[in-house]
PDB file of C-alpha atoms in Angstrom:
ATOM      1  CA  UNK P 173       0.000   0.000   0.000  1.00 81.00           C
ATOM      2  CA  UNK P 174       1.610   3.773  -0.995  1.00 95.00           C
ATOM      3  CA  UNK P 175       2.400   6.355   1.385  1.00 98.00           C
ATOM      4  CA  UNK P 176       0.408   9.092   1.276  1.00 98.00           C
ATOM      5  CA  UNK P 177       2.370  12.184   1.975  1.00 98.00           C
ATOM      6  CA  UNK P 178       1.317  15.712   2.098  1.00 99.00           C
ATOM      7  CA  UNK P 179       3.159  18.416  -0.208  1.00 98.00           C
ATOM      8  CA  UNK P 180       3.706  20.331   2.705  1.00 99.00           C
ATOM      9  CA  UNK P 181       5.714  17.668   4.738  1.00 98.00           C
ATOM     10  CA  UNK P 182       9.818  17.901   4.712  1.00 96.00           C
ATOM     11  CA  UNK P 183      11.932  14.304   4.849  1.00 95.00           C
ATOM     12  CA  UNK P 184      15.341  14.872   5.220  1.00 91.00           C
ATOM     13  CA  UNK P 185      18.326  12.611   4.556  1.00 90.00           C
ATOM     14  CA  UNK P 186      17.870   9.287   6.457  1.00 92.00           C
ATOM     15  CA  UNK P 187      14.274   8.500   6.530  1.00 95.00           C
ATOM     16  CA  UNK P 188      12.992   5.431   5.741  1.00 97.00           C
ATOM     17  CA  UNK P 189       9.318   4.812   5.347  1.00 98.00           C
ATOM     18  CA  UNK P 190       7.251   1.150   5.504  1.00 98.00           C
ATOM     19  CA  UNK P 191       3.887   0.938   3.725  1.00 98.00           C
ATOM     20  CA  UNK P 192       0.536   2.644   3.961  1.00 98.00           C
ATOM     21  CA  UNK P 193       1.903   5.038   5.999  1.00 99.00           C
ATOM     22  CA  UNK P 194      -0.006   8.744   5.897  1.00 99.00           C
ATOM     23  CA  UNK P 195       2.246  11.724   6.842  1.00 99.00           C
ATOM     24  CA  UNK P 196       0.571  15.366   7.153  1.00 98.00           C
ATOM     25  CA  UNK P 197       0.884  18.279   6.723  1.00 99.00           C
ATOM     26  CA  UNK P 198       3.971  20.145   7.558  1.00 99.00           C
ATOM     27  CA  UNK P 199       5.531  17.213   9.618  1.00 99.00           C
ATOM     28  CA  UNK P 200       8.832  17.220   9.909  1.00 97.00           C
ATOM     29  CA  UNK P 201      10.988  13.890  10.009  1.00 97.00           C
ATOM     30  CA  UNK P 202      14.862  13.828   9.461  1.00 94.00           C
ATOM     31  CA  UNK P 203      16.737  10.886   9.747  1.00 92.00           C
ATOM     32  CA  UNK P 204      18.288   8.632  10.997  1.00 94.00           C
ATOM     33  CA  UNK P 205      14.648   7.445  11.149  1.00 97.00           C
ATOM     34  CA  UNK P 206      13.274   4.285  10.275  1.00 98.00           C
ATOM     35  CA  UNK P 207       9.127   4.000  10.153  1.00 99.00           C
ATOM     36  CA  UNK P 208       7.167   0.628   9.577  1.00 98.00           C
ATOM     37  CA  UNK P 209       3.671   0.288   8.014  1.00 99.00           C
ATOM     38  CA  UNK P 210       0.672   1.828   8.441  1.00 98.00           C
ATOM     39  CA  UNK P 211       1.345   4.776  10.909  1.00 99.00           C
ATOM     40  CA  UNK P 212      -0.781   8.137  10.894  1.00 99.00           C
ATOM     41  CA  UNK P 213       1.459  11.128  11.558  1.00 99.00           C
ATOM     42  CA  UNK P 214      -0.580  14.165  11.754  1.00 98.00           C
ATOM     43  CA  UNK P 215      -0.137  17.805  11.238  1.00 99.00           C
ATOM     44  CA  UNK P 216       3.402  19.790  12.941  1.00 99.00           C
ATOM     45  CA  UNK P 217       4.938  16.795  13.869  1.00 99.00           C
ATOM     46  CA  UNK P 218       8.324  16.438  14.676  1.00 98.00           C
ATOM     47  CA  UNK P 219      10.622  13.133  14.509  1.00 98.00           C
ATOM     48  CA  UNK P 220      14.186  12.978  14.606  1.00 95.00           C
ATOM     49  CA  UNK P 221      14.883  15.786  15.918  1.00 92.00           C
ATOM     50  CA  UNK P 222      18.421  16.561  17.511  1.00 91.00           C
ATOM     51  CA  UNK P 223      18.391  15.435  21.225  1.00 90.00           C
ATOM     52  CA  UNK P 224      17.888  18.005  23.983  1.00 87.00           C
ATOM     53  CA  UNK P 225      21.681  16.605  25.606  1.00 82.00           C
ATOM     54  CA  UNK P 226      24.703  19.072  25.807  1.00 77.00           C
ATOM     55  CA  UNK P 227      26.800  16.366  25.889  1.00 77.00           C
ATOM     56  CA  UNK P 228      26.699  15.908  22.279  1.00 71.00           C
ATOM     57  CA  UNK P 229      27.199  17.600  18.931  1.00 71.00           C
ATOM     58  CA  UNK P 230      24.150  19.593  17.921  1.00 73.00           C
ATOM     59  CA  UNK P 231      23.777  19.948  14.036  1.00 71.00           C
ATOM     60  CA  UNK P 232      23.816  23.435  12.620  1.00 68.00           C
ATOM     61  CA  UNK P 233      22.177  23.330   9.405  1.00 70.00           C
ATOM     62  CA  UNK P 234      19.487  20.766   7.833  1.00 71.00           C
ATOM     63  CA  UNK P 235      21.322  19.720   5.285  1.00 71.00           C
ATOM     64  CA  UNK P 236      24.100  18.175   7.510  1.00 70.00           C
ATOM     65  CA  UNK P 237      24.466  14.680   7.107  1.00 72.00           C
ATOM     66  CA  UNK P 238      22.666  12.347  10.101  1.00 71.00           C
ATOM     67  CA  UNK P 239      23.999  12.156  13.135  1.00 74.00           C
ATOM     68  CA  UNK P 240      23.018  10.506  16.139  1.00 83.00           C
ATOM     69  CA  UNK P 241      21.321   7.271  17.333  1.00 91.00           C
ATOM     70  CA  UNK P 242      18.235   8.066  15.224  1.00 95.00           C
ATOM     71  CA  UNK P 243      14.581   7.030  16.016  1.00 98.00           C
ATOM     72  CA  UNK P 244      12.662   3.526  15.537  1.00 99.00           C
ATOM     73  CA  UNK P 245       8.944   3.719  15.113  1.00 99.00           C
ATOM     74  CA  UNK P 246       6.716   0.451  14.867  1.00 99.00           C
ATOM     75  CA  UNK P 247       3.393  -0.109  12.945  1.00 99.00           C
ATOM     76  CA  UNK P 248      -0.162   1.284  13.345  1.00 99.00           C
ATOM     77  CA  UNK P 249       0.900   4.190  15.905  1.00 99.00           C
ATOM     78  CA  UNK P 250      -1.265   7.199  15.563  1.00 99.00           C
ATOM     79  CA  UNK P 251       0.714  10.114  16.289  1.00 99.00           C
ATOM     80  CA  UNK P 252      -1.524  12.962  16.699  1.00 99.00           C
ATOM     81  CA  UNK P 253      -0.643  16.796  15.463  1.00 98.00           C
ATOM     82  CA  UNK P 254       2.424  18.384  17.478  1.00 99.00           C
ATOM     83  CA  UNK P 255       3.738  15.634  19.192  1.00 99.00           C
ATOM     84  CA  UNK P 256       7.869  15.639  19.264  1.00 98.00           C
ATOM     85  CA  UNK P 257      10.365  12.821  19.323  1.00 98.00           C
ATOM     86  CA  UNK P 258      13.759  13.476  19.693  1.00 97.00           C
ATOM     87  CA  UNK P 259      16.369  11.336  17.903  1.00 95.00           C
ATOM     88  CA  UNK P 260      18.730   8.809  20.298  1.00 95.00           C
ATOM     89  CA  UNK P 261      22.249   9.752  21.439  1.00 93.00           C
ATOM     90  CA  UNK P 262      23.174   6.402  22.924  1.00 91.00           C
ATOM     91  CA  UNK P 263      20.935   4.095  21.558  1.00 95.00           C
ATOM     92  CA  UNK P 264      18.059   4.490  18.970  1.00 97.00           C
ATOM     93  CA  UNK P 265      15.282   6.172  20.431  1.00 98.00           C
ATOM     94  CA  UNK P 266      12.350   3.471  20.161  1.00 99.00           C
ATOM     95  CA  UNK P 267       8.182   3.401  19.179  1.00 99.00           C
ATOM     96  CA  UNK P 268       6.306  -0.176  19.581  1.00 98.00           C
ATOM     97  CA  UNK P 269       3.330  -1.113  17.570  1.00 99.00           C
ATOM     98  CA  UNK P 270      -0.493   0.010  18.176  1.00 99.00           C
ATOM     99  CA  UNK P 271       0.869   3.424  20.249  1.00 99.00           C
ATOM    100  CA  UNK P 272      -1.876   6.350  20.460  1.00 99.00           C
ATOM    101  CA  UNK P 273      -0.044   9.727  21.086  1.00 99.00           C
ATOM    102  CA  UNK P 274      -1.819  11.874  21.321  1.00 99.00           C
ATOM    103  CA  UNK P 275      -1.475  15.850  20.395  1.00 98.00           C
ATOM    104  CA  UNK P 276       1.808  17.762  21.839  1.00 98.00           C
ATOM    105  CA  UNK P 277       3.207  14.637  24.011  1.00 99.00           C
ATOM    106  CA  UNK P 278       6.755  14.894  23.781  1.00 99.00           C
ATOM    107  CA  UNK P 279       8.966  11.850  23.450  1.00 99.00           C
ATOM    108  CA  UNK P 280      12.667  12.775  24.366  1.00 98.00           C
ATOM    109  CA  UNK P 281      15.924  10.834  23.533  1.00 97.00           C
ATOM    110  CA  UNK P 282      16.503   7.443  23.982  1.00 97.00           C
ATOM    111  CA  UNK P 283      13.116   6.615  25.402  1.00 98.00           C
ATOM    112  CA  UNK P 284      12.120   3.081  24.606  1.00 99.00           C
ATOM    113  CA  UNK P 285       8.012   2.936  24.491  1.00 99.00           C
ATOM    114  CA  UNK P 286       6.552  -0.801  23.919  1.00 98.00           C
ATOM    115  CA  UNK P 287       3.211  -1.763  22.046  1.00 98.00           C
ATOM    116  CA  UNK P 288      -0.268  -0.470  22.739  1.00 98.00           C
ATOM    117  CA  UNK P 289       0.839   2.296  24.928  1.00 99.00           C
ATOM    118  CA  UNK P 290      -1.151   5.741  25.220  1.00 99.00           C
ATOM    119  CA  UNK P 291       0.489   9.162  25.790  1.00 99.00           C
ATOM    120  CA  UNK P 292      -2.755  11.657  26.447  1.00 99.00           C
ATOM    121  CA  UNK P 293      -2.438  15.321  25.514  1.00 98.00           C
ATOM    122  CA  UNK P 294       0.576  17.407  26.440  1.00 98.00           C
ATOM    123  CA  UNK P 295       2.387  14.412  28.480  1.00 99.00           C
ATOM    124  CA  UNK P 296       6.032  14.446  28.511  1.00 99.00           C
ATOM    125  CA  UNK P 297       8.685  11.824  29.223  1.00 99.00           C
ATOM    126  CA  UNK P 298      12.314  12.470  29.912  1.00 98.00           C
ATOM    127  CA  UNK P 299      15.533  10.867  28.477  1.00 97.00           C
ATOM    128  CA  UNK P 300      15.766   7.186  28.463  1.00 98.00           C
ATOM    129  CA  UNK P 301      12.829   6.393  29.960  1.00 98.00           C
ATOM    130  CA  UNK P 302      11.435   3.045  29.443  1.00 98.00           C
ATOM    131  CA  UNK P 303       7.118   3.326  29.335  1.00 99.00           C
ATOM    132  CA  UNK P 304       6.128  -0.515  28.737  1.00 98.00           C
ATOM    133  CA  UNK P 305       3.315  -2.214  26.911  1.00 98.00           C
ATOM    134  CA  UNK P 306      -0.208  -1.064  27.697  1.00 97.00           C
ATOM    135  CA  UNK P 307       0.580   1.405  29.787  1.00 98.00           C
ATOM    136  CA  UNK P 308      -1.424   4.446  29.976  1.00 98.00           C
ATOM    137  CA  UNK P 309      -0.428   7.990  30.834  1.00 99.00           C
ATOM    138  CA  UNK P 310      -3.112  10.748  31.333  1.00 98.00           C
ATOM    139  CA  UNK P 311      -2.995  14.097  30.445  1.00 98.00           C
ATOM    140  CA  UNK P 312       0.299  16.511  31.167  1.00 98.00           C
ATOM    141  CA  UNK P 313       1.984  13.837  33.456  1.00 99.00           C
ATOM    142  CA  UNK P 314       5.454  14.512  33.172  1.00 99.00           C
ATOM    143  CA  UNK P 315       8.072  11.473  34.019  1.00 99.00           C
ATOM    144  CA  UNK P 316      11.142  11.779  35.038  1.00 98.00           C
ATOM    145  CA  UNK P 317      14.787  10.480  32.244  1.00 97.00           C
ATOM    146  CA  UNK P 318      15.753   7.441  33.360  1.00 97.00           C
ATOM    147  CA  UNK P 319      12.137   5.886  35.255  1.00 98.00           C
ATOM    148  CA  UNK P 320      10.494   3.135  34.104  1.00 98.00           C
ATOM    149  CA  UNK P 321       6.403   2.781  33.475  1.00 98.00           C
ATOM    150  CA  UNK P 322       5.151  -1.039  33.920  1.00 98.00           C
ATOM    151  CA  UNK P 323       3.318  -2.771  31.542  1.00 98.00           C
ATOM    152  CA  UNK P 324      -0.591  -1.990  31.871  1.00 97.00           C
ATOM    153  CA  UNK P 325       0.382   0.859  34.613  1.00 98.00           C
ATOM    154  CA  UNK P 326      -1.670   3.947  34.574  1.00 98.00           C
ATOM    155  CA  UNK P 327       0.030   7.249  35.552  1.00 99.00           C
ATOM    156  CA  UNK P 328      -2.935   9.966  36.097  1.00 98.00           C
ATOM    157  CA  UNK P 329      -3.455  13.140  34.523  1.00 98.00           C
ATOM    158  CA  UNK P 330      -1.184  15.996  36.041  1.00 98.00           C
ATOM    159  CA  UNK P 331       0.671  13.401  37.602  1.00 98.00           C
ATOM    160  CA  UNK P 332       4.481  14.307  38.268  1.00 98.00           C
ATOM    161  CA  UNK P 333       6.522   9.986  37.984  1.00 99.00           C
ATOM    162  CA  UNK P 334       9.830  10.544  39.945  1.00 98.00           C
ATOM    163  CA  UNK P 335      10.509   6.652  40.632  1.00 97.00           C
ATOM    164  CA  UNK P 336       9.583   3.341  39.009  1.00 97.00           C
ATOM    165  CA  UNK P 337       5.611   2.786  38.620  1.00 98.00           C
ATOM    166  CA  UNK P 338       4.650  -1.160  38.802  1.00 96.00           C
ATOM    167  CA  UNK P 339       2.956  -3.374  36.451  1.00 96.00           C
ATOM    168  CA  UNK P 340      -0.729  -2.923  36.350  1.00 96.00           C
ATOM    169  CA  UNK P 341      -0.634  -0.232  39.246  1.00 97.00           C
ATOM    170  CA  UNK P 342      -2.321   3.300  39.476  1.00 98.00           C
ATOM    171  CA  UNK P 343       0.052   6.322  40.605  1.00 98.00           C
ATOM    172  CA  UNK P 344      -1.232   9.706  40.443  1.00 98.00           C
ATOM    173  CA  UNK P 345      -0.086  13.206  42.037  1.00 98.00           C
ATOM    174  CA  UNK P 346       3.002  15.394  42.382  1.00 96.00           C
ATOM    175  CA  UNK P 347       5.072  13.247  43.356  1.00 97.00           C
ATOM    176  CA  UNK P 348       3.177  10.679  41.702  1.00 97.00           C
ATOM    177  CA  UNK P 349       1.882   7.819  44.801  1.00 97.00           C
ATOM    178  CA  UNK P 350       0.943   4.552  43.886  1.00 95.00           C
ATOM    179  CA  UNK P 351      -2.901   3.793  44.783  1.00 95.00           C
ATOM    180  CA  UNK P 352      -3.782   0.405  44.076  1.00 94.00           C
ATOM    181  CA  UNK P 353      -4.066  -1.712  41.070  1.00 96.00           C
ATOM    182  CA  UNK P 354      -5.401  -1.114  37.336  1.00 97.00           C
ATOM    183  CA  UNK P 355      -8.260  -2.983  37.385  1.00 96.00           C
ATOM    184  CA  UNK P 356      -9.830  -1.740  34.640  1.00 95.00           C
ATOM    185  CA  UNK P 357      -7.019  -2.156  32.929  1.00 95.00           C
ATOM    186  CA  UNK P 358      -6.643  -5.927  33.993  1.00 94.00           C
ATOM    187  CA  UNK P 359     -10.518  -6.752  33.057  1.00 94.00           C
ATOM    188  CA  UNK P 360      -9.942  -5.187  29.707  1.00 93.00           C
ATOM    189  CA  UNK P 361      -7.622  -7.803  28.974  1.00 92.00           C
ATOM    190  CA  UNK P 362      -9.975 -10.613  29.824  1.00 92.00           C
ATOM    191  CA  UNK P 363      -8.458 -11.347  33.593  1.00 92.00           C
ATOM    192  CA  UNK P 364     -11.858 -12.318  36.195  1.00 92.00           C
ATOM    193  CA  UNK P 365     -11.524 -11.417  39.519  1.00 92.00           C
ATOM    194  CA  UNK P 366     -10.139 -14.873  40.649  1.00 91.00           C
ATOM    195  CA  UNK P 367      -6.951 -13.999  38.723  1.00 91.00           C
ATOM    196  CA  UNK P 368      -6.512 -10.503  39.214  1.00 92.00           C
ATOM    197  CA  UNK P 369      -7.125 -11.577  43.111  1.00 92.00           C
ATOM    198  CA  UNK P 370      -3.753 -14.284  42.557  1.00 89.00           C
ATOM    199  CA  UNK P 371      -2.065 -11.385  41.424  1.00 91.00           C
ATOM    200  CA  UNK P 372      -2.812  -9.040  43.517  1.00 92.00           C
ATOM    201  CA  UNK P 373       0.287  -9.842  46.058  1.00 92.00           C
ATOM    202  CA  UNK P 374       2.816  -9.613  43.441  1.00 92.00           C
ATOM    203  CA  UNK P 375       1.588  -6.576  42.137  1.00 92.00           C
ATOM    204  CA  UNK P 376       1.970  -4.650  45.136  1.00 88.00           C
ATOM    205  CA  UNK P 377       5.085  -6.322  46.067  1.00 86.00           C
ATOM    206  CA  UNK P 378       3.955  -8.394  49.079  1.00 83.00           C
ATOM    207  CA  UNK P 379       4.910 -11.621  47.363  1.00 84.00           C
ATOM    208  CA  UNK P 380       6.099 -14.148  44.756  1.00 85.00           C
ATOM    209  CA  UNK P 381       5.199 -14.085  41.206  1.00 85.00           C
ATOM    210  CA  UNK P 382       2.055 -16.777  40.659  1.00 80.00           C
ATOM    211  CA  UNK P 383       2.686 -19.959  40.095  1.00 79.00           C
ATOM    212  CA  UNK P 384       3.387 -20.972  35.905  1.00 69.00           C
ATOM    213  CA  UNK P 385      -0.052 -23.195  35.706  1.00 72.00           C
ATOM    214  CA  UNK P 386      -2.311 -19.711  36.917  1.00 76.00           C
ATOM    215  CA  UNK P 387       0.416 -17.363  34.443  1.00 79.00           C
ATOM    216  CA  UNK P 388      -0.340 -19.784  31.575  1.00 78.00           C
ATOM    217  CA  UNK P 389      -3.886 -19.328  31.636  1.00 81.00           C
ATOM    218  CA  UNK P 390      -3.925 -14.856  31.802  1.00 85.00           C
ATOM    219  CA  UNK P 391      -5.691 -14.029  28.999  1.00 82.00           C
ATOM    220  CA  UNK P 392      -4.071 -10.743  26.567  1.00 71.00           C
ATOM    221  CA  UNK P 393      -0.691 -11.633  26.843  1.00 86.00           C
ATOM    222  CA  UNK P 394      -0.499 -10.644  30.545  1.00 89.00           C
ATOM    223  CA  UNK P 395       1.483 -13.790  31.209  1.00 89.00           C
ATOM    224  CA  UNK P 396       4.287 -12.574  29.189  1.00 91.00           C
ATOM    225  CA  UNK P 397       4.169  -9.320  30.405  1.00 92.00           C
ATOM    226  CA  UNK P 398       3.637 -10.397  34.130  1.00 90.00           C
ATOM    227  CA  UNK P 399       6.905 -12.622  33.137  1.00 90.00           C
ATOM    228  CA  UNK P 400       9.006 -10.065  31.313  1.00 92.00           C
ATOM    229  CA  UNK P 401       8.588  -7.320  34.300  1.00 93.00           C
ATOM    230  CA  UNK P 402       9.551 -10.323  36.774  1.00 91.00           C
ATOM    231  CA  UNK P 403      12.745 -10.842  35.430  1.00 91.00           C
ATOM    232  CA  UNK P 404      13.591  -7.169  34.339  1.00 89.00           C
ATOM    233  CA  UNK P 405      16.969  -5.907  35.809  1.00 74.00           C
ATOM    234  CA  UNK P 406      17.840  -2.781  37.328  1.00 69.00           C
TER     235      UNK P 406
END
């Protein structure tokens, strides 16, 4: 399937583009940047940008060649009008599959963002953050470089994410406090209240990961999420 591309957009040097991807008008995307299938990037975007880091080089005209770690971006994201991601300086900077970002979230270098994830309005993460799969940050909550969102978390609007926020947990406030579990979130993704009660202890930290015969049968792929977080390393 062609991408459709507005007249008014400018790719520079570096970008490469998947399939049936639609680009609007007056985004901006410079390379190093590499884009899979089926993405909508609306109006006054900006990807690849030079990283906010003064420990680096910072180009001084567009027509330089690329520099940098560049920026990754799955399929079927729909990047809404004025949201920014800056290019990688240590690694590339990094978009799953199935993201919603929605209009002026910022994405800053070296940020590494998993599938089905949701940035509402005017959220912005720092460097290297890690926000993983299915998690879900309301409106202008700002996390801090280097902090890591669990998969299925929920950070809520305003909210100000200074330290690590656990799987399938709710934190809101300034600093943001977790308050209990996402259960929304968890019966969205097919879990009954049996399972989210087995959970429930490891969630909160109060004890050991289920047992593999109750993680085999979590519906939505929470088992390999549940798994993946389990084993994660600091």
């Amino acid at each position: 399937m062609v991408n459709r591309i507005h007249p008014t957009a400018v790719l520079g040097p570096g970008v490469e583009l998947g399939d049936g991807n639609v680009v609007g008008p007056y985004a901006v995307l410079a390379g190093p940047l590499v884009i899979g299938d089926g993405n909508w990037i609306g109006p006054h975007v900006t990807i690849g940008t030079p990283a906010e880091d003064r420990t680096g080089p910072h180009p001084v005209s567009w027509e330089d060649e690329p520099v940098g770690a560049g920026v990754r971006i799955g399929s079927g994201n729909r990047i809404r009008e004025y949201v920014s991601v800056h290019q990688g300086t240590r690694r590339s900077t990094r978009l799953g599959d199935n993201g919603y970002y929605l209009r002026g979230s910022h994405v800053a270098h070296d940020c590494e963002i998993g599938d089905h994830v949701t940035l509402a309005s005017n959220v912005v993460l720092g460097g290297h953050t890690a926000i993983w799969s299915r998690a879900n940050l309301g409106m202008g909550a700002i996390v801090h470089q280097h902090v890591r969102i669990g998969p299925g978390a929920m950070v809520g609007m305003g909210s100000a994410v200074r330290r690590e926020v656990g799987a399938f947990t709710v934190a809101v406030g300034n600093p943001a406090r977790v308050t209990g579990l996402n259960v929304v979130g968890l019966t969205r993704l097919g879990l009954d209240e049996r399972q989210i009660a087995a959970l429930e202890p490891w969630l909160k930290g109060a004890g050991p990961i289920p047992p593999d015969g109750l993680l085999d049968r979590l519906p939505g792929g929470v088992s390999t999420l549940v798994q993946a977080w389990n084993d994660r390393k600091d």
